[in-house]
JSON list of C-alpha atoms in Angstrom, two decimals:
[
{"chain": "O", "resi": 1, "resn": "UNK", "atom": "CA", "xyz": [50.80, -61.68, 4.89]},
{"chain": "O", "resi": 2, "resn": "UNK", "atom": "CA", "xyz": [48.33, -63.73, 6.86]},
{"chain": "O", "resi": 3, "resn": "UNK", "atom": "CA", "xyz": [49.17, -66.87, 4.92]},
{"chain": "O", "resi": 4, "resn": "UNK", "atom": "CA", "xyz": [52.74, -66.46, 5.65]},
{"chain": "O", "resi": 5, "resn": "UNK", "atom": "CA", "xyz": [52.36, -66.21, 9.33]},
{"chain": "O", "resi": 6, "resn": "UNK", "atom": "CA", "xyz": [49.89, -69.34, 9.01]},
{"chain": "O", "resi": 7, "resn": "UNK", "atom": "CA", "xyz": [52.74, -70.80, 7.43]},
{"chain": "O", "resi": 8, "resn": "UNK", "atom": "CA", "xyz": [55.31, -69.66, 9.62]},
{"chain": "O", "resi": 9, "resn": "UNK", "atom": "CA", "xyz": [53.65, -70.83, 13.11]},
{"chain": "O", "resi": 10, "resn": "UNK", "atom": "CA", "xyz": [52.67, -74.28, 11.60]},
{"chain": "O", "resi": 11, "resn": "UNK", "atom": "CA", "xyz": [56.41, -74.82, 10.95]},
{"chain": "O", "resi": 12, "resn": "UNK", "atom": "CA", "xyz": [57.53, -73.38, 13.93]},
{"chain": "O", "resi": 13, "resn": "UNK", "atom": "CA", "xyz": [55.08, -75.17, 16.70]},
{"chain": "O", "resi": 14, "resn": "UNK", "atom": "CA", "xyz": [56.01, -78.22, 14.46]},
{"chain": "O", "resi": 15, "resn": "UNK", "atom": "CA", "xyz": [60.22, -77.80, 14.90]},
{"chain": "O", "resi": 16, "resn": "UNK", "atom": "CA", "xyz": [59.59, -77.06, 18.94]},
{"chain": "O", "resi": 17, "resn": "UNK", "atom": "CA", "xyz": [56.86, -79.86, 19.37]},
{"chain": "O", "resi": 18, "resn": "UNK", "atom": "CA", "xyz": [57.90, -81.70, 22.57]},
{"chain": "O", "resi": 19, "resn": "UNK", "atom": "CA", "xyz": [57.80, -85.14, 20.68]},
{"chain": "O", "resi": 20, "resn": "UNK", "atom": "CA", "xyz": [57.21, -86.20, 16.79]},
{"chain": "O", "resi": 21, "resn": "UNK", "atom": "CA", "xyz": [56.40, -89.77, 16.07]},
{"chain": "O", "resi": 22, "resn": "UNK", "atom": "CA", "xyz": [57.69, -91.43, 12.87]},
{"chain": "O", "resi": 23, "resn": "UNK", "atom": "CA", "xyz": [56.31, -94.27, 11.15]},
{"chain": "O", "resi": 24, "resn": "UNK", "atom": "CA", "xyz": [59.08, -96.31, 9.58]},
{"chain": "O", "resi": 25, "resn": "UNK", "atom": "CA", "xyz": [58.62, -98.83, 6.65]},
{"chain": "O", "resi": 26, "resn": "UNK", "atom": "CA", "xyz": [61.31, -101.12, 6.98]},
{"chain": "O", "resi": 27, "resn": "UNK", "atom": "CA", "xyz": [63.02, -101.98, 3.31]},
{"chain": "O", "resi": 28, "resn": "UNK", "atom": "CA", "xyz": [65.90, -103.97, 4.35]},
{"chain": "O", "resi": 29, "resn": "UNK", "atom": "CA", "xyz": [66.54, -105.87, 7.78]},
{"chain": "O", "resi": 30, "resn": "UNK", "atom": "CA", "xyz": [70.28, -107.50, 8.30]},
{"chain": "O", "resi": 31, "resn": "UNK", "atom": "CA", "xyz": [71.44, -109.87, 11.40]},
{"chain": "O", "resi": 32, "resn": "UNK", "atom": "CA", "xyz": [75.24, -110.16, 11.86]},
{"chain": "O", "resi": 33, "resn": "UNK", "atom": "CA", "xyz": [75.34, -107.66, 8.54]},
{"chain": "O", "resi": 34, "resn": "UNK", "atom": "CA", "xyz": [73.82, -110.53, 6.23]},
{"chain": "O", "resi": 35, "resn": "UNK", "atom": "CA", "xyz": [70.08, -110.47, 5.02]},
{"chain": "O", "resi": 36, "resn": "UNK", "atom": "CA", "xyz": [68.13, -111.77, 7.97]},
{"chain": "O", "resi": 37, "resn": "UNK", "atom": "CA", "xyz": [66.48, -115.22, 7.11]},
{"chain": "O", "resi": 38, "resn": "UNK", "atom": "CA", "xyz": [63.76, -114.31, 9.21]},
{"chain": "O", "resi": 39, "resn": "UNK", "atom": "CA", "xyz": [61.79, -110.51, 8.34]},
{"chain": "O", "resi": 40, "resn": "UNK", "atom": "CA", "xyz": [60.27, -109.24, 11.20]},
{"chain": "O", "resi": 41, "resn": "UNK", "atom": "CA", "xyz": [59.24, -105.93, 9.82]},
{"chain": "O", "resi": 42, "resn": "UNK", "atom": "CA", "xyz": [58.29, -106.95, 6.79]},
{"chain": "O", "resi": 43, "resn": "UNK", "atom": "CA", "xyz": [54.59, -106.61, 6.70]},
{"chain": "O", "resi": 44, "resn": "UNK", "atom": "CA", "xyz": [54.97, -103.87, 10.57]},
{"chain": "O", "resi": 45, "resn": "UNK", "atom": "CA", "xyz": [56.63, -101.12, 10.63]},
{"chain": "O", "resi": 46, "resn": "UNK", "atom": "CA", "xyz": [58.15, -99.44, 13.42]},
{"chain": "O", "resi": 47, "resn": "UNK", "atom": "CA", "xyz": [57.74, -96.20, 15.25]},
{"chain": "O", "resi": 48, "resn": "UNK", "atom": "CA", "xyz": [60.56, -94.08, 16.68]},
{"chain": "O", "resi": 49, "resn": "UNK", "atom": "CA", "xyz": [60.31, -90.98, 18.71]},
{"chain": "O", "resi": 50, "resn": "UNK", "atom": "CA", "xyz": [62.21, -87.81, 18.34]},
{"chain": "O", "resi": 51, "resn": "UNK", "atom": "CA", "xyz": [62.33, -85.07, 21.44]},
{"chain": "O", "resi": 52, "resn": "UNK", "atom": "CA", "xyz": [64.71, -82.60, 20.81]},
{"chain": "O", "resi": 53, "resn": "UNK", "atom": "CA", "xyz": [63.73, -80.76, 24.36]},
{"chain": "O", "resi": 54, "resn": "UNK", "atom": "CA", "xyz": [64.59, -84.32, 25.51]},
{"chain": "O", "resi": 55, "resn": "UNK", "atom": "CA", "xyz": [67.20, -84.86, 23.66]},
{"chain": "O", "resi": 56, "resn": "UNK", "atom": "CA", "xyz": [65.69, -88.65, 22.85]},
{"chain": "O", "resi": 57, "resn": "UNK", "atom": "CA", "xyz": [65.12, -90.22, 19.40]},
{"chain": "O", "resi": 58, "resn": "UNK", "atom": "CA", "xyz": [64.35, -93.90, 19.86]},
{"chain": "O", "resi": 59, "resn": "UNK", "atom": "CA", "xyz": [61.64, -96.58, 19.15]},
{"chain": "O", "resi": 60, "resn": "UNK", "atom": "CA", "xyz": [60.26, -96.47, 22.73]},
{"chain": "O", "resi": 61, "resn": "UNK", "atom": "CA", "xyz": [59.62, -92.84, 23.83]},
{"chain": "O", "resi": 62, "resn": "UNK", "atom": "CA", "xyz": [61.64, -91.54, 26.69]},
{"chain": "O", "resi": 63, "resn": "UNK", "atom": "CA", "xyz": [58.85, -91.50, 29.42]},
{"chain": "O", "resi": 64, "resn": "UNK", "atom": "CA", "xyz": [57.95, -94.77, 28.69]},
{"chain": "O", "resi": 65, "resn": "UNK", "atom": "CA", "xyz": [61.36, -96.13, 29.15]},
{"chain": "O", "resi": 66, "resn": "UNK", "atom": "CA", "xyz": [61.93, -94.28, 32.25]},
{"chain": "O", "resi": 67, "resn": "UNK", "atom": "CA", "xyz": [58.27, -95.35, 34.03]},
{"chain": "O", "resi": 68, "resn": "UNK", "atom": "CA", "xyz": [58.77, -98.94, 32.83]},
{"chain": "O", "resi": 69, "resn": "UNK", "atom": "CA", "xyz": [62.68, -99.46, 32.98]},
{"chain": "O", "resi": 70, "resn": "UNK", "atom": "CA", "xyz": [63.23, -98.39, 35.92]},
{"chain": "O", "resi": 71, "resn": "UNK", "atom": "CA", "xyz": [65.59, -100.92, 37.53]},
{"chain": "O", "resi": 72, "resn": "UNK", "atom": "CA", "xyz": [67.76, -100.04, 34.23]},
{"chain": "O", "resi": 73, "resn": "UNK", "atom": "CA", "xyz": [68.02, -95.72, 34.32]},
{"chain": "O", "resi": 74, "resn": "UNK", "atom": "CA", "xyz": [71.38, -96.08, 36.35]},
{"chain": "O", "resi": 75, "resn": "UNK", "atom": "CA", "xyz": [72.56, -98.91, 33.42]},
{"chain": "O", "resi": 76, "resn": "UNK", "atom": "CA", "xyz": [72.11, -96.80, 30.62]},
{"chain": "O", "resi": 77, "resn": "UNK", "atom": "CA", "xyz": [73.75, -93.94, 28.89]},
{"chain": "O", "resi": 78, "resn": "UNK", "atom": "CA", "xyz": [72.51, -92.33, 25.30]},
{"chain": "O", "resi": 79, "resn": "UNK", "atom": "CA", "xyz": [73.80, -89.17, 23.67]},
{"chain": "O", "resi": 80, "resn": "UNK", "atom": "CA", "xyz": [71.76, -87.60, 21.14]},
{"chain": "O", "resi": 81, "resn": "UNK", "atom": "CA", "xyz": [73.62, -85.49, 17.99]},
{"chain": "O", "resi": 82, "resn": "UNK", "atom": "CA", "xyz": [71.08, -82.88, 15.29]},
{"chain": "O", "resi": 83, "resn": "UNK", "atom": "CA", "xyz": [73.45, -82.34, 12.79]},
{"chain": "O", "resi": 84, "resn": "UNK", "atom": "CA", "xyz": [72.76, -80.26, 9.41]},
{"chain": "O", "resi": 85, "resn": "UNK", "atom": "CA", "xyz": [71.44, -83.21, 7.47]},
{"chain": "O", "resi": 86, "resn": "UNK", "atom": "CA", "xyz": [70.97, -86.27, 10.02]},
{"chain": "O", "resi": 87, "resn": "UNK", "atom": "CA", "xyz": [70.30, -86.68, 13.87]},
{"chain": "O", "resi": 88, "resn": "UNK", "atom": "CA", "xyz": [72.15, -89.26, 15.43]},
{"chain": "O", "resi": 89, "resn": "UNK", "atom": "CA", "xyz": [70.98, -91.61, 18.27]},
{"chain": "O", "resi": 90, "resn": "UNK", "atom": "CA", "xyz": [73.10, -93.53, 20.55]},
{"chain": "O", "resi": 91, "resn": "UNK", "atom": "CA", "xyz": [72.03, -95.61, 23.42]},
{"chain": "O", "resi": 92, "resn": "UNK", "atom": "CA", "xyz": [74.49, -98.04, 25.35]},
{"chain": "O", "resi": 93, "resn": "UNK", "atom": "CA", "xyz": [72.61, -100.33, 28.58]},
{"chain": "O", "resi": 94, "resn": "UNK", "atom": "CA", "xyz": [75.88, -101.43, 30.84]},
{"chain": "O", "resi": 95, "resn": "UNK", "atom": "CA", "xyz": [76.20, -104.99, 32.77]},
{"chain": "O", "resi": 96, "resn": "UNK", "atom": "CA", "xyz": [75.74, -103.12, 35.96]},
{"chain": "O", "resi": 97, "resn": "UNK", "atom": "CA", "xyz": [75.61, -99.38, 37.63]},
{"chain": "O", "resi": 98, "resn": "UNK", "atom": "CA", "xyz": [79.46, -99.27, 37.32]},
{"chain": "O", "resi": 99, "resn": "UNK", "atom": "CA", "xyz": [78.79, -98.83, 33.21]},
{"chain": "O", "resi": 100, "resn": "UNK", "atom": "CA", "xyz": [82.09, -100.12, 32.86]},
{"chain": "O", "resi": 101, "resn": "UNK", "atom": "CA", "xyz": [81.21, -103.08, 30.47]},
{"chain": "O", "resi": 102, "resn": "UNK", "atom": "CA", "xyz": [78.55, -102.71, 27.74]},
{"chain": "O", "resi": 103, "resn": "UNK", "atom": "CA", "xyz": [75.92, -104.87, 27.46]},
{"chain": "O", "resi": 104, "resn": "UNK", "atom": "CA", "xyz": [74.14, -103.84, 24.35]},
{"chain": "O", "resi": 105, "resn": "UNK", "atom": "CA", "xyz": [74.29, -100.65, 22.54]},
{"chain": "O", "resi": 106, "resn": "UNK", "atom": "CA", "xyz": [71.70, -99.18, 19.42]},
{"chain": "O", "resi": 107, "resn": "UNK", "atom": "CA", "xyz": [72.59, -95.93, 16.84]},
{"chain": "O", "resi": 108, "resn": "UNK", "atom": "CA", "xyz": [70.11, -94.39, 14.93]},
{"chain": "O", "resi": 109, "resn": "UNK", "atom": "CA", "xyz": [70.85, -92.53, 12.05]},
{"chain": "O", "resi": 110, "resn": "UNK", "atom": "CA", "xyz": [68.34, -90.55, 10.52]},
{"chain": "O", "resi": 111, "resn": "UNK", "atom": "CA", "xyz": [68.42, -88.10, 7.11]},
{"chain": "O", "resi": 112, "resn": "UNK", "atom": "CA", "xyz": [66.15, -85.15, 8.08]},
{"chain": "O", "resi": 113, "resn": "UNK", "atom": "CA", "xyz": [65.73, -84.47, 4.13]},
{"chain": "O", "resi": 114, "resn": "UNK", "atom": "CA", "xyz": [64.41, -87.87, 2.92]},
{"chain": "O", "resi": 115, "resn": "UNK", "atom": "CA", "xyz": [63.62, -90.08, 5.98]},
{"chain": "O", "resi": 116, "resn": "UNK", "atom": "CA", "xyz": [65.74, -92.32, 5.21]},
{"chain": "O", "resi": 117, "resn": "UNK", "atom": "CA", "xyz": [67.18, -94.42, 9.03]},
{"chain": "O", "resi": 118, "resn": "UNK", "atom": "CA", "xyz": [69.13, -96.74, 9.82]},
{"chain": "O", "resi": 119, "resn": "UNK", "atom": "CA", "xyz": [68.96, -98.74, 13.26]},
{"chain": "O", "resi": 120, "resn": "UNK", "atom": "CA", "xyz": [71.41, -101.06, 14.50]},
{"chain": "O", "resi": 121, "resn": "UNK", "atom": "CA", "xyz": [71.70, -102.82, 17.59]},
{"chain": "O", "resi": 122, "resn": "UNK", "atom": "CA", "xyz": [74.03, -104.82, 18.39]},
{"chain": "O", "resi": 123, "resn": "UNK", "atom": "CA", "xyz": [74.17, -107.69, 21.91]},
{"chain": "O", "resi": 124, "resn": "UNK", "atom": "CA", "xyz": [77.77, -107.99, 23.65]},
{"chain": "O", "resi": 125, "resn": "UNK", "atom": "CA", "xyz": [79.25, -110.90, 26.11]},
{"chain": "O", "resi": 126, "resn": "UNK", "atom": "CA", "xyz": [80.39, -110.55, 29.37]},
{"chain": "O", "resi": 127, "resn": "UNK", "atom": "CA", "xyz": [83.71, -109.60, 28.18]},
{"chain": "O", "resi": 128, "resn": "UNK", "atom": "CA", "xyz": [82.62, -106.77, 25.29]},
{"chain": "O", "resi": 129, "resn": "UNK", "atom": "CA", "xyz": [82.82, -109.06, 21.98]},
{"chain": "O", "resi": 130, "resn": "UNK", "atom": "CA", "xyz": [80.19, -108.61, 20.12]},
{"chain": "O", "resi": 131, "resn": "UNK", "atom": "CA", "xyz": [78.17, -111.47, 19.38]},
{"chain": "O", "resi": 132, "resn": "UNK", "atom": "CA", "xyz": [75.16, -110.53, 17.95]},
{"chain": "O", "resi": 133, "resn": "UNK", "atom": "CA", "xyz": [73.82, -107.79, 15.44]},
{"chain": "O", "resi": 134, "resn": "UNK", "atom": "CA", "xyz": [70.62, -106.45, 13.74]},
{"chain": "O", "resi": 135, "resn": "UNK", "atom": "CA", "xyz": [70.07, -103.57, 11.61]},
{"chain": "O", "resi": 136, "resn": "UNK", "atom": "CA", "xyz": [66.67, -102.38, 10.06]},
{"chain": "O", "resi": 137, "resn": "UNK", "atom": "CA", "xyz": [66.90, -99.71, 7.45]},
{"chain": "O", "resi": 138, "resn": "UNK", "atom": "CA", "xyz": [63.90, -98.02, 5.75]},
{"chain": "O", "resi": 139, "resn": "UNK", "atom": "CA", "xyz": [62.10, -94.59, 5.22]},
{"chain": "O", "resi": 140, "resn": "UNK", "atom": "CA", "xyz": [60.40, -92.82, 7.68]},
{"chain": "O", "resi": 141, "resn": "UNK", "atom": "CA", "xyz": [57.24, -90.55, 7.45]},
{"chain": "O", "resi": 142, "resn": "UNK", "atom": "CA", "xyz": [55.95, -88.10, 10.08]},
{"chain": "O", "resi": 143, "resn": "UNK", "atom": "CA", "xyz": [52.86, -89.34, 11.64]}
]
């Protein structure tokens, strides 16, 4: 019985921790949906950072963006999703407080069974087109 409740908590306190880091090895990494010429993840992998309390899952963590973005908080919007096998990140920064005209936008998608994630960001001009895209795909571990 003891074991179980060992179990049980270590589960538990790690589902409600406020954050979990993720270290990502990056398999594949595409630039306007072709292979990218250049790999910059390669040989270093990224880290994202999942607060469900938060409701944040992105490769900076959410205080960090806030204390050192902060001429950007009124430009940006995100919505995070948990579904039953993936969560779903979505982040858009705006041209200007108005966040009438995108600027850039990321979406993480993340399978909570294999760690499997894809992230894709993609750069906008002034009038909305995109212009400029890069994905990273790859498996993620809990660090």
């Amino acid at each position: 019985m003891k074991i179980f409740f060992i179990f049980f908590f270590i589960c538990f306190s790690n589902l409600c921790a406020e954050e979990i880091t993720f270290l990502c090895k990056i398999s594949e990494e595409l630039e306007n949906g072709k292979p990218a010429k250049k790999k910059n993840y390669e040989q270093t992998p990224i880290y994202l950072y999942l607060n469900k309390n938060e409701k944040w899952f992105n490769d900076v963590k959410k205080k960090e963006f806030i204390n050192d973005e902060k001429d950007l908080t009124e430009r940006v919007s995100f919505n995070f999703i948990e579904q039953k096998k993936n969560f779903l990140f979505r982040f858009f920064k705006y041209q200007t407080i108005n966040k009438k005209k995108v600027e850039s936008s990321s979406f993480i998608k993340f399978n909570k069974f294999d760690g499997y994630m894809s992230f894709l960001k993609t750069y906008y001009d002034i009038n909305e087109k995109a212009f400029f895209t890069t994905e990273v795909k790859g498996i993620c571990n809990e660090k």
